[in-house]
PDB file of C-alpha atoms (C1' of nucleotides) in Angstrom:
ATOM      1  CA  MET A   1      15.425 -17.686   8.413  1.00 75.00           C
ATOM      2  CA  ALA A   2      12.147 -16.074   7.293  1.00 85.00           C
ATOM      3  CA  THR A   3      11.844 -15.662   3.537  1.00 84.00           C
ATOM      4  CA  ASP A   4      10.719 -12.057   3.672  1.00 93.00           C
ATOM      5  CA  VAL A   5      13.841 -11.177   5.654  1.00 95.00           C
ATOM      6  CA  LEU A   6      15.994 -12.536   2.844  1.00 98.00           C
ATOM      7  CA  ASP A   7      13.721 -10.837   0.331  1.00 98.00           C
ATOM      8  CA  ALA A   8      14.293  -7.457   1.939  1.00 98.00           C
ATOM      9  CA  THR A   9      18.003  -8.048   2.427  1.00 98.00           C
ATOM     10  CA  PHE A  10      18.756  -9.120  -1.125  1.00 98.00           C
ATOM     11  CA  ALA A  11      16.505  -6.421  -2.552  1.00 98.00           C
ATOM     12  CA  ALA A  12      18.321  -3.793  -0.503  1.00 98.00           C
ATOM     13  CA  LEU A  13      21.688  -5.100  -1.711  1.00 98.00           C
ATOM     14  CA  ALA A  14      20.605  -5.030  -5.353  1.00 98.00           C
ATOM     15  CA  ASP A  15      21.346  -1.301  -5.697  1.00 98.00           C
ATOM     16  CA  PRO A  16      24.872   0.104  -6.144  1.00 98.00           C
ATOM     17  CA  THR A  17      24.128   3.299  -4.204  1.00 98.00           C
ATOM     18  CA  ARG A  18      22.958   1.293  -1.216  1.00 98.00           C
ATOM     19  CA  ARG A  19      25.947  -1.044  -1.390  1.00 98.00           C
ATOM     20  CA  ALA A  20      28.232   1.996  -1.482  1.00 98.00           C
ATOM     21  CA  ILE A  21      26.475   3.400   1.571  1.00 98.00           C
ATOM     22  CA  LEU A  22      27.042   0.162   3.433  1.00 98.00           C
ATOM     23  CA  ALA A  23      30.695   0.150   2.386  1.00 97.00           C
ATOM     24  CA  ARG A  24      31.060   3.679   3.718  1.00 97.00           C
ATOM     25  CA  LEU A  25      29.461   2.650   7.025  1.00 97.00           C
ATOM     26  CA  LYS A  26      32.114  -0.004   7.507  1.00 95.00           C
ATOM     27  CA  GLU A  27      34.431   2.902   8.358  1.00 93.00           C
ATOM     28  CA  GLY A  28      32.091   3.968  11.164  1.00 94.00           C
ATOM     29  CA  GLU A  29      28.926   5.918  11.846  1.00 96.00           C
ATOM     30  CA  ALA A  30      27.944   8.708   9.473  1.00 97.00           C
ATOM     31  CA  THR A  31      25.226  11.320   9.193  1.00 98.00           C
ATOM     32  CA  VAL A  32      22.855  11.576   6.259  1.00 98.00           C
ATOM     33  CA  THR A  33      24.673  14.533   4.708  1.00 97.00           C
ATOM     34  CA  GLU A  34      28.019  12.786   5.070  1.00 97.00           C
ATOM     35  CA  LEU A  35      26.565   9.748   3.342  1.00 98.00           C
ATOM     36  CA  ALA A  36      24.990  11.862   0.625  1.00 97.00           C
ATOM     37  CA  ALA A  37      28.183  13.810  -0.179  1.00 97.00           C
ATOM     38  CA  PRO A  38      29.806  11.320  -2.614  1.00 97.00           C
ATOM     39  CA  PHE A  39      26.686  10.956  -4.737  1.00 97.00           C
ATOM     40  CA  ALA A  40      25.223  13.156  -7.461  1.00 96.00           C
ATOM     41  CA  MET A  41      21.808  12.720  -5.941  1.00 97.00           C
ATOM     42  CA  SER A  42      19.383  14.852  -3.982  1.00 97.00           C
ATOM     43  CA  GLN A  43      19.189  14.529  -0.215  1.00 98.00           C
ATOM     44  CA  PRO A  44      15.694  13.027  -0.252  1.00 98.00           C
ATOM     45  CA  GLY A  45      16.994  10.441  -2.702  1.00 98.00           C
ATOM     46  CA  ILE A  46      19.584   9.341  -0.164  1.00 98.00           C
ATOM     47  CA  SER A  47      16.990   9.421   2.621  1.00 98.00           C
ATOM     48  CA  LYS A  48      14.868   7.005   0.610  1.00 98.00           C
ATOM     49  CA  HIS A  49      17.778   4.620   0.210  1.00 98.00           C
ATOM     50  CA  LEU A  50      18.458   4.854   3.924  1.00 98.00           C
ATOM     51  CA  ARG A  51      14.858   4.001   4.685  1.00 98.00           C
ATOM     52  CA  VAL A  52      15.145   0.895   2.503  1.00 98.00           C
ATOM     53  CA  LEU A  53      18.327  -0.120   4.334  1.00 98.00           C
ATOM     54  CA  GLU A  54      16.716   0.543   7.692  1.00 98.00           C
ATOM     55  CA  ARG A  55      13.585  -1.468   6.938  1.00 97.00           C
ATOM     56  CA  ALA A  56      15.856  -4.332   5.857  1.00 98.00           C
ATOM     57  CA  GLY A  57      17.620  -4.078   9.215  1.00 98.00           C
ATOM     58  CA  LEU A  58      20.943  -3.304   7.556  1.00 98.00           C
ATOM     59  CA  ILE A  59      21.384  -0.009   9.370  1.00 98.00           C
ATOM     60  CA  SER A  60      20.149   1.521  12.597  1.00 97.00           C
ATOM     61  CA  ARG A  61      19.911   5.192  13.405  1.00 97.00           C
ATOM     62  CA  GLY A  62      20.717   7.200  16.505  1.00 96.00           C
ATOM     63  CA  ARG A  63      20.091  10.781  17.531  1.00 94.00           C
ATOM     64  CA  ASP A  64      22.621  13.607  17.839  1.00 95.00           C
ATOM     65  CA  ALA A  65      20.781  16.928  17.908  1.00 94.00           C
ATOM     66  CA  GLN A  66      19.436  17.421  14.362  1.00 94.00           C
ATOM     67  CA  ARG A  67      21.605  14.642  13.021  1.00 97.00           C
ATOM     68  CA  ARG A  68      20.502  11.024  12.645  1.00 97.00           C
ATOM     69  CA  PRO A  69      23.766   9.076  12.560  1.00 97.00           C
ATOM     70  CA  CYS A  70      23.589   5.756  10.764  1.00 98.00           C
ATOM     71  CA  ARG A  71      25.418   2.654  11.835  1.00 97.00           C
ATOM     72  CA  LEU A  72      25.898  -0.622  10.051  1.00 97.00           C
ATOM     73  CA  GLU A  73      23.992  -3.673  11.312  1.00 96.00           C
ATOM     74  CA  THR A  74      25.456  -6.940  10.142  1.00 95.00           C
ATOM     75  CA  ALA A  75      22.863  -9.502  11.212  1.00 95.00           C
ATOM     76  CA  PRO A  76      21.013  -9.591   7.866  1.00 97.00           C
ATOM     77  CA  LEU A  77      24.307  -9.790   6.010  1.00 97.00           C
ATOM     78  CA  ARG A  78      25.117 -12.874   8.011  1.00 95.00           C
ATOM     79  CA  ASP A  79      21.733 -14.388   7.183  1.00 96.00           C
ATOM     80  CA  ALA A  80      22.377 -13.712   3.508  1.00 97.00           C
ATOM     81  CA  MET A  81      25.796 -15.320   3.738  1.00 96.00           C
ATOM     82  CA  ASP A  82      24.311 -18.300   5.534  1.00 95.00           C
ATOM     83  CA  TRP A  83      21.879 -18.768   2.677  1.00 97.00           C
ATOM     84  CA  LEU A  84      24.617 -18.495   0.060  1.00 97.00           C
ATOM     85  CA  ALA A  85      26.831 -20.862   2.056  1.00 95.00           C
ATOM     86  CA  ASN A  86      24.343 -23.634   1.294  1.00 94.00           C
ATOM     87  CA  TYR A  87      25.647 -23.469  -2.279  1.00 94.00           C
ATOM     88  CA  ARG A  88      29.311 -23.422  -1.389  1.00 90.00           C
ATOM     89  CA  SER A  89      29.511 -27.207  -1.204  1.00 86.00           C
ATOM     90  CA  TYR A  90      27.940 -27.369  -4.648  1.00 83.00           C
ATOM     91  CA  TRP A  91      30.574 -25.306  -6.407  1.00 78.00           C
ATOM     92  CA  GLU A  92      33.409 -26.806  -4.405  1.00 78.00           C
ATOM     93  CA  GLU A  93      32.134 -30.202  -5.492  1.00 68.00           C
ATOM     94  CA  SER A  94      32.478 -29.039  -9.102  1.00 61.00           C
ATOM     95  CA  TYR A  95      36.091 -28.147  -8.427  1.00 62.00           C
ATOM     96  CA  GLN A  96      36.627 -31.552  -6.868  1.00 64.00           C
ATOM     97  CA  ARG A  97      35.211 -33.240  -9.921  1.00 64.00           C
ATOM     98  CA  LEU A  98      37.372 -31.060 -12.173  1.00 65.00           C
ATOM     99  CA  ASP A  99      40.394 -31.808 -10.020  1.00 62.00           C
ATOM    100  CA  ALA A 100      39.739 -35.525 -10.185  1.00 66.00           C
ATOM    101  CA  LEU A 101      39.321 -35.370 -13.963  1.00 68.00           C
ATOM    102  CA  LEU A 102      42.526 -33.409 -14.455  1.00 64.00           C
ATOM    103  CA  GLY A 103      44.405 -35.768 -12.177  1.00 63.00           C
ATOM    104  CA  GLU A 104      43.157 -38.746 -14.143  1.00 64.00           C
ATOM    105  CA  LEU A 105      44.123 -37.165 -17.441  1.00 64.00           C
ATOM    106  CA  ASP A 106      47.584 -36.468 -16.110  1.00 61.00           C
ATOM    107  CA  HIS A 107      48.060 -40.057 -14.992  1.00 57.00           C
ATOM    108  CA  ASP A 108      46.464 -42.298 -17.595  1.00 55.00           C
ATOM    109  CA  GLY A 109      45.031 -40.183 -20.356  1.00 47.00           C
ATOM    110  CA  PRO A 110      41.287 -39.757 -20.896  1.00 47.00           C
ATOM    111  CA  ASP A 111      38.848 -42.582 -20.162  1.00 46.00           C
ATOM    112  CA  ALA A 112      41.583 -44.839 -18.848  1.00 44.00           C
ATOM    113  CA  ALA A 113      39.083 -46.890 -16.846  1.00 44.00           C
ATOM    114  CA  GLU A 114      36.804 -47.561 -19.802  1.00 43.00           C
ATOM    115  CA  ARG A 115      39.532 -48.662 -22.196  1.00 42.00           C
ATOM    116  CA  GLU A 116      39.621 -52.417 -22.756  1.00 40.00           C
ATOM    117  CA  THR A 117      41.300 -53.419 -26.038  1.00 41.00           C
ATOM    118  CA  PRO A 118      44.255 -51.150 -26.856  1.00 40.00           C
TER     119      PRO A 118
ATOM    120  CA  MET B   1      33.499  -7.466  -9.797  1.00 75.00           C
ATOM    121  CA  ALA B   2      31.300  -5.248 -11.983  1.00 84.00           C
ATOM    122  CA  THR B   3      28.516  -3.533 -10.074  1.00 84.00           C
ATOM    123  CA  ASP B   4      25.797  -4.446 -12.572  1.00 92.00           C
ATOM    124  CA  VAL B   5      26.686  -8.120 -12.136  1.00 95.00           C
ATOM    125  CA  LEU B   6      26.056  -7.817  -8.406  1.00 97.00           C
ATOM    126  CA  ASP B   7      22.943  -5.762  -9.132  1.00 98.00           C
ATOM    127  CA  ALA B   8      21.499  -8.529 -11.280  1.00 98.00           C
ATOM    128  CA  THR B   9      22.555 -11.278  -8.886  1.00 98.00           C
ATOM    129  CA  PHE B  10      21.116  -9.728  -5.745  1.00 98.00           C
ATOM    130  CA  ALA B  11      17.958  -8.634  -7.590  1.00 98.00           C
ATOM    131  CA  ALA B  12      17.471 -12.196  -8.834  1.00 98.00           C
ATOM    132  CA  LEU B  13      17.946 -13.565  -5.327  1.00 98.00           C
ATOM    133  CA  ALA B  14      15.422 -11.119  -3.844  1.00 98.00           C
ATOM    134  CA  ASP B  15      12.445 -13.287  -4.822  1.00 98.00           C
ATOM    135  CA  PRO B  16      11.381 -16.391  -2.893  1.00 98.00           C
ATOM    136  CA  THR B  17      10.160 -18.228  -5.994  1.00 98.00           C
ATOM    137  CA  ARG B  18      13.512 -17.770  -7.679  1.00 98.00           C
ATOM    138  CA  ARG B  19      15.419 -18.832  -4.565  1.00 98.00           C
ATOM    139  CA  ALA B  20      13.242 -21.951  -4.366  1.00 98.00           C
ATOM    140  CA  ILE B  21      14.025 -22.690  -8.007  1.00 98.00           C
ATOM    141  CA  LEU B  22      17.749 -22.436  -7.311  1.00 98.00           C
ATOM    142  CA  ALA B  23      17.369 -24.687  -4.287  1.00 97.00           C
ATOM    143  CA  ARG B  24      15.595 -27.253  -6.452  1.00 97.00           C
ATOM    144  CA  LEU B  25      18.386 -27.062  -9.033  1.00 97.00           C
ATOM    145  CA  LYS B  26      20.937 -28.006  -6.395  1.00 95.00           C
ATOM    146  CA  GLU B  27      19.466 -31.522  -6.702  1.00 94.00           C
ATOM    147  CA  GLY B  28      20.300 -31.547 -10.411  1.00 94.00           C
ATOM    148  CA  GLU B  29      18.990 -30.422 -13.796  1.00 96.00           C
ATOM    149  CA  ALA B  30      15.267 -29.914 -14.253  1.00 97.00           C
ATOM    150  CA  THR B  31      12.868 -28.981 -17.029  1.00 98.00           C
ATOM    151  CA  VAL B  32      10.585 -25.969 -16.916  1.00 98.00           C
ATOM    152  CA  THR B  33       7.493 -28.014 -16.107  1.00 97.00           C
ATOM    153  CA  GLU B  34       9.318 -29.868 -13.370  1.00 97.00           C
ATOM    154  CA  LEU B  35      10.383 -26.558 -11.895  1.00 98.00           C
ATOM    155  CA  ALA B  36       6.887 -25.124 -12.218  1.00 97.00           C
ATOM    156  CA  ALA B  37       5.164 -28.059 -10.534  1.00 97.00           C
ATOM    157  CA  PRO B  38       5.585 -27.018  -6.869  1.00 97.00           C
ATOM    158  CA  PHE B  39       4.215 -23.510  -7.437  1.00 97.00           C
ATOM    159  CA  ALA B  40       0.680 -22.188  -7.741  1.00 96.00           C
ATOM    160  CA  MET B  41       1.703 -20.121 -10.718  1.00 97.00           C
ATOM    161  CA  SER B  42       1.154 -20.218 -14.461  1.00 97.00           C
ATOM    162  CA  GLN B  43       3.834 -21.687 -16.706  1.00 98.00           C
ATOM    163  CA  PRO B  44       4.672 -18.326 -18.323  1.00 98.00           C
ATOM    164  CA  GLY B  45       5.150 -16.944 -14.829  1.00 98.00           C
ATOM    165  CA  ILE B  46       7.834 -19.523 -14.149  1.00 98.00           C
ATOM    166  CA  SER B  47       9.390 -18.892 -17.565  1.00 98.00           C
ATOM    167  CA  LYS B  48       9.726 -15.243 -16.682  1.00 98.00           C
ATOM    168  CA  HIS B  49      11.504 -16.097 -13.440  1.00 98.00           C
ATOM    169  CA  LEU B  50      13.803 -18.431 -15.347  1.00 98.00           C
ATOM    170  CA  ARG B  51      14.656 -15.664 -17.778  1.00 98.00           C
ATOM    171  CA  VAL B  52      15.616 -13.402 -14.867  1.00 98.00           C
ATOM    172  CA  LEU B  53      17.812 -16.148 -13.446  1.00 98.00           C
ATOM    173  CA  GLU B  54      19.377 -16.795 -16.843  1.00 98.00           C
ATOM    174  CA  ARG B  55      20.157 -13.136 -17.520  1.00 97.00           C
ATOM    175  CA  ALA B  56      21.790 -12.980 -14.080  1.00 98.00           C
ATOM    176  CA  GLY B  57      23.939 -15.964 -15.070  1.00 98.00           C
ATOM    177  CA  LEU B  58      22.523 -18.069 -12.248  1.00 98.00           C
ATOM    178  CA  ILE B  59      21.259 -20.803 -14.554  1.00 98.00           C
ATOM    179  CA  SER B  60      22.100 -22.088 -18.012  1.00 97.00           C
ATOM    180  CA  ARG B  61      19.821 -24.034 -20.308  1.00 97.00           C
ATOM    181  CA  GLY B  62      20.381 -26.998 -22.568  1.00 95.00           C
ATOM    182  CA  ARG B  63      18.282 -28.740 -25.205  1.00 94.00           C
ATOM    183  CA  ASP B  64      16.552 -32.092 -25.018  1.00 94.00           C
ATOM    184  CA  ALA B  65      13.905 -32.313 -27.757  1.00 93.00           C
ATOM    185  CA  GLN B  66      11.122 -29.958 -26.695  1.00 94.00           C
ATOM    186  CA  ARG B  67      12.559 -29.644 -23.219  1.00 96.00           C
ATOM    187  CA  ARG B  68      14.971 -26.904 -22.107  1.00 96.00           C
ATOM    188  CA  PRO B  69      16.653 -28.367 -19.028  1.00 97.00           C
ATOM    189  CA  CYS B  70      17.983 -25.820 -16.549  1.00 98.00           C
ATOM    190  CA  ARG B  71      21.182 -26.241 -14.612  1.00 97.00           C
ATOM    191  CA  LEU B  72      22.535 -24.214 -11.728  1.00 97.00           C
ATOM    192  CA  GLU B  73      25.503 -21.903 -12.364  1.00 96.00           C
ATOM    193  CA  THR B  74      27.321 -20.895  -9.238  1.00 95.00           C
ATOM    194  CA  ALA B  75      29.765 -18.220 -10.428  1.00 96.00           C
ATOM    195  CA  PRO B  76      27.481 -15.255  -9.547  1.00 97.00           C
ATOM    196  CA  LEU B  77      26.726 -16.814  -6.172  1.00 97.00           C
ATOM    197  CA  ARG B  78      30.416 -16.850  -5.476  1.00 95.00           C
ATOM    198  CA  ASP B  79      30.734 -13.210  -6.479  1.00 96.00           C
ATOM    199  CA  ALA B  80      27.884 -12.359  -4.124  1.00 97.00           C
ATOM    200  CA  MET B  81      29.540 -14.284  -1.313  1.00 96.00           C
ATOM    201  CA  ASP B  82      32.836 -12.559  -2.016  1.00 95.00           C
ATOM    202  CA  TRP B  83      31.125  -9.202  -1.656  1.00 97.00           C
ATOM    203  CA  LEU B  84      29.452 -10.230   1.596  1.00 97.00           C
ATOM    204  CA  ALA B  85      32.722 -11.667   2.882  1.00 95.00           C
ATOM    205  CA  ASN B  86      34.109  -8.117   3.011  1.00 94.00           C
ATOM    206  CA  TYR B  87      31.775  -7.578   5.954  1.00 94.00           C
ATOM    207  CA  ARG B  88      32.647 -10.761   7.755  1.00 90.00           C
ATOM    208  CA  SER B  89      35.684  -9.156   9.411  1.00 85.00           C
ATOM    209  CA  TYR B  90      33.436  -6.336  10.569  1.00 83.00           C
ATOM    210  CA  TRP B  91      31.008  -8.493  12.473  1.00 78.00           C
ATOM    211  CA  GLU B  92      33.726 -10.776  13.761  1.00 78.00           C
ATOM    212  CA  GLU B  93      35.538  -7.662  14.983  1.00 69.00           C
ATOM    213  CA  SER B  94      32.450  -6.806  17.013  1.00 61.00           C
ATOM    214  CA  TYR B  95      32.656 -10.204  18.608  1.00 63.00           C
ATOM    215  CA  GLN B  96      36.336  -9.662  19.295  1.00 64.00           C
ATOM    216  CA  ARG B  97      35.650  -6.330  20.963  1.00 64.00           C
ATOM    217  CA  LEU B  98      32.878  -7.894  23.045  1.00 66.00           C
ATOM    218  CA  ASP B  99      35.199 -10.731  23.939  1.00 62.00           C
ATOM    219  CA  ALA B 100      37.943  -8.326  24.983  1.00 66.00           C
ATOM    220  CA  LEU B 101      35.510  -6.313  27.088  1.00 67.00           C
ATOM    221  CA  LEU B 102      34.155  -9.363  28.828  1.00 65.00           C
ATOM    222  CA  GLY B 103      37.682 -10.614  29.472  1.00 64.00           C
ATOM    223  CA  GLU B 104      38.703  -7.293  30.983  1.00 64.00           C
ATOM    224  CA  LEU B 105      35.660  -7.192  33.215  1.00 63.00           C
ATOM    225  CA  ASP B 106      36.418 -10.673  34.398  1.00 60.00           C
ATOM    226  CA  HIS B 107      40.010  -9.758  35.272  1.00 57.00           C
ATOM    227  CA  ASP B 108      40.055  -6.228  36.672  1.00 54.00           C
ATOM    228  CA  GLY B 109      36.597  -4.811  36.606  1.00 46.00           C
ATOM    229  CA  PRO B 110      35.620  -2.034  34.194  1.00 46.00           C
ATOM    230  CA  ASP B 111      38.056   0.770  33.267  1.00 46.00           C
ATOM    231  CA  ALA B 112      40.909  -0.778  35.221  1.00 44.00           C
ATOM    232  CA  ALA B 113      43.513   1.050  33.122  1.00 43.00           C
ATOM    233  CA  GLU B 114      41.979   4.502  33.688  1.00 43.00           C
ATOM    234  CA  ARG B 115      41.736   4.232  37.468  1.00 41.00           C
ATOM    235  CA  GLU B 116      44.347   6.359  39.312  1.00 40.00           C
ATOM    236  CA  THR B 117      43.277   7.323  42.864  1.00 41.00           C
ATOM    237  CA  PRO B 118      41.305   4.574  44.475  1.00 40.00           C
TER     238      PRO B 118
ATOM    239  C1'  DC C   1      13.202  35.881  18.903  1.00 51.47           C
ATOM    240  C1'  DG C   2      14.841  34.867  13.839  1.00 51.47           C
ATOM    241  C1'  DG C   3      17.682  32.380  10.850  1.00 51.47           C
ATOM    242  C1'  DT C   4      20.326  28.190   9.615  1.00 51.47           C
ATOM    243  C1'  DT C   5      21.259  23.360   9.445  1.00 51.47           C
ATOM    244  C1'  DT C   6      19.744  18.627   9.180  1.00 51.47           C
ATOM    245  C1'  DT C   7      16.540  15.482   8.044  1.00 51.47           C
ATOM    246  C1'  DA C   8      11.956  13.765   6.830  1.00 51.47           C
ATOM    247  C1'  DT C   9       7.533  13.902   4.140  1.00 51.47           C
ATOM    248  C1'  DA C  10       4.537  14.491   0.312  1.00 51.47           C
ATOM    249  C1'  DA C  11       3.342  14.493  -4.360  1.00 51.47           C
ATOM    250  C1'  DC C  12       4.615  13.345  -8.659  1.00 51.47           C
ATOM    251  C1'  DC C  13       6.747  10.848 -12.748  1.00 51.47           C
ATOM    252  C1'  DA C  14       8.795   7.275 -15.751  1.00 51.47           C
ATOM    253  C1'  DG C  15      10.352   2.747 -15.865  1.00 51.47           C
ATOM    254  C1'  DT C  16      10.507  -1.921 -14.014  1.00 51.47           C
ATOM    255  C1'  DT C  17       8.500  -6.111 -11.824  1.00 51.47           C
ATOM    256  C1'  DG C  18       5.536  -9.972 -11.026  1.00 51.47           C
ATOM    257  C1'  DG C  19       1.763 -11.819 -12.391  1.00 51.47           C
ATOM    258  C1'  DT C  20      -2.044 -13.015 -15.676  1.00 51.47           C
ATOM    259  C1'  DT C  21      -4.371 -14.879 -20.267  1.00 51.47           C
ATOM    260  C1'  DT C  22      -3.904 -15.855 -24.997  1.00 51.47           C
ATOM    261  C1'  DT C  23      -1.426 -17.311 -28.746  1.00 51.47           C
ATOM    262  C1'  DC C  24       2.495 -19.263 -31.257  1.00 51.47           C
ATOM    263  C1'  DT C  25       6.381 -22.429 -32.349  1.00 51.47           C
ATOM    264  C1'  DA C  26       8.717 -26.708 -32.223  1.00 51.47           C
ATOM    265  C1'  DC C  27       9.061 -31.287 -31.475  1.00 51.47           C
ATOM    266  C1'  DC C  28       7.357 -35.858 -30.412  1.00 51.47           C
ATOM    267  C1'  DG C  29       4.509 -40.296 -31.122  1.00 51.47           C
ATOM    268  C1'  DT C  30       1.265 -42.824 -33.801  1.00 51.47           C
TER     269       DT C  30
ATOM    270  C1'  DA D   1      -0.051 -35.982 -41.704  1.00 51.47           C
ATOM    271  C1'  DC D   2      -2.097 -35.037 -37.018  1.00 51.47           C
ATOM    272  C1'  DG D   3      -2.924 -34.378 -32.359  1.00 51.47           C
ATOM    273  C1'  DG D   4      -0.574 -33.657 -28.005  1.00 51.47           C
ATOM    274  C1'  DT D   5       3.111 -31.767 -25.157  1.00 51.47           C
ATOM    275  C1'  DA D   6       6.949 -28.274 -23.745  1.00 51.47           C
ATOM    276  C1'  DG D   7       8.099 -23.969 -23.742  1.00 51.47           C
ATOM    277  C1'  DA D   8       8.347 -19.142 -25.365  1.00 51.47           C
ATOM    278  C1'  DA D   9       6.284 -14.621 -26.764  1.00 51.47           C
ATOM    279  C1'  DA D  10       3.043 -10.967 -26.656  1.00 51.47           C
ATOM    280  C1'  DA D  11      -0.116  -7.930 -24.605  1.00 51.47           C
ATOM    281  C1'  DC D  12      -1.915  -6.297 -20.662  1.00 51.47           C
ATOM    282  C1'  DC D  13      -2.351  -4.846 -15.652  1.00 51.47           C
ATOM    283  C1'  DA D  14      -1.502  -3.337 -10.813  1.00 51.47           C
ATOM    284  C1'  DA D  15       2.051  -2.440  -7.778  1.00 51.47           C
ATOM    285  C1'  DC D  16       6.557  -1.071  -6.691  1.00 51.47           C
ATOM    286  C1'  DT D  17      11.206   1.550  -7.564  1.00 51.47           C
ATOM    287  C1'  DG D  18      14.268   5.144  -8.042  1.00 51.47           C
ATOM    288  C1'  DG D  19      14.449   9.450  -8.825  1.00 51.47           C
ATOM    289  C1'  DT D  20      12.850  14.426  -8.698  1.00 51.47           C
ATOM    290  C1'  DT D  21      11.056  19.140  -6.451  1.00 51.47           C
ATOM    291  C1'  DA D  22       8.915  21.563  -2.929  1.00 51.47           C
ATOM    292  C1'  DT D  23       7.744  21.878   1.751  1.00 51.47           C
ATOM    293  C1'  DA D  24       7.725  20.982   6.585  1.00 51.47           C
ATOM    294  C1'  DA D  25       9.659  19.862  11.216  1.00 51.47           C
ATOM    295  C1'  DA D  26      13.154  19.879  14.668  1.00 51.47           C
ATOM    296  C1'  DA D  27      17.023  21.432  16.849  1.00 51.47           C
ATOM    297  C1'  DC D  28      20.826  24.416  17.024  1.00 51.47           C
ATOM    298  C1'  DC D  29      23.169  29.446  17.003  1.00 51.47           C
ATOM    299  C1'  DG D  30      23.442  34.301  17.864  1.00 51.47           C
TER     300       DG D  30
END
DNA sequence: CGGTTTTATAACCAGTTGGTTTTCTACCGT
DNA sequence: ACGGTAGAAAACCAACTGGTTATAAAACCG
């Protein structure tokens, strides 16, 4: 998993407009003007965002006369999730420790193991 | 899940130095100089990266005399994974469709249902 | 052909980012 | 009290971002 791929992916995801565009593309292909409609932004503004998404591999574009329909590409999203998944065990481990602590408190009260002379 | 939280999280993750710092912190707490050691970068450079990570909630810092040990905080990583997980069904669906298509080909050949006058 | 629609490109601007060097503060050990 | 160590803060810089307007290119429609 090349670092600059993750760089581009995370950077592309760090903008709410671009995340909204991706969310819209989950519903299916869309043209640039369709994608631009919900936003109070100029068309070239949207085109710039689309170029960022395209260079990150998050969308691909076809041809339909004048239109350039965009479609979602999920491969980089999976790479990003794979990277994040490396941390899943870490936070689940925290839960396990918390669970164990709570269980111990419930049973014996705090520091039951360390107590010696009651 | 507030959008500016995801903004800050993804933006923080979009830098290889910062991702390497997080990876190091999986092994446990570390001081600034410990974190800086592997990089060909000035100490203030690392401090700047740490501030970005801290403002994104990805690390927290304690006190140990002059040292400010950093520890990993996973909550924003979970939020990021939650957001990405919304796309998991999409790419799995693609696999399902591919699976279905391959199964159909194997059984009846393509377009078996549409055939009428052989 | 001429006009309209769809998209891309260019040039520009303000603000942010990633890095530097220099300096400052706070704490430790002797 | 004093010198050394850990880290932060400030000032600066080049490069990149996110937005704009204006213009151009490509393909349709009549």
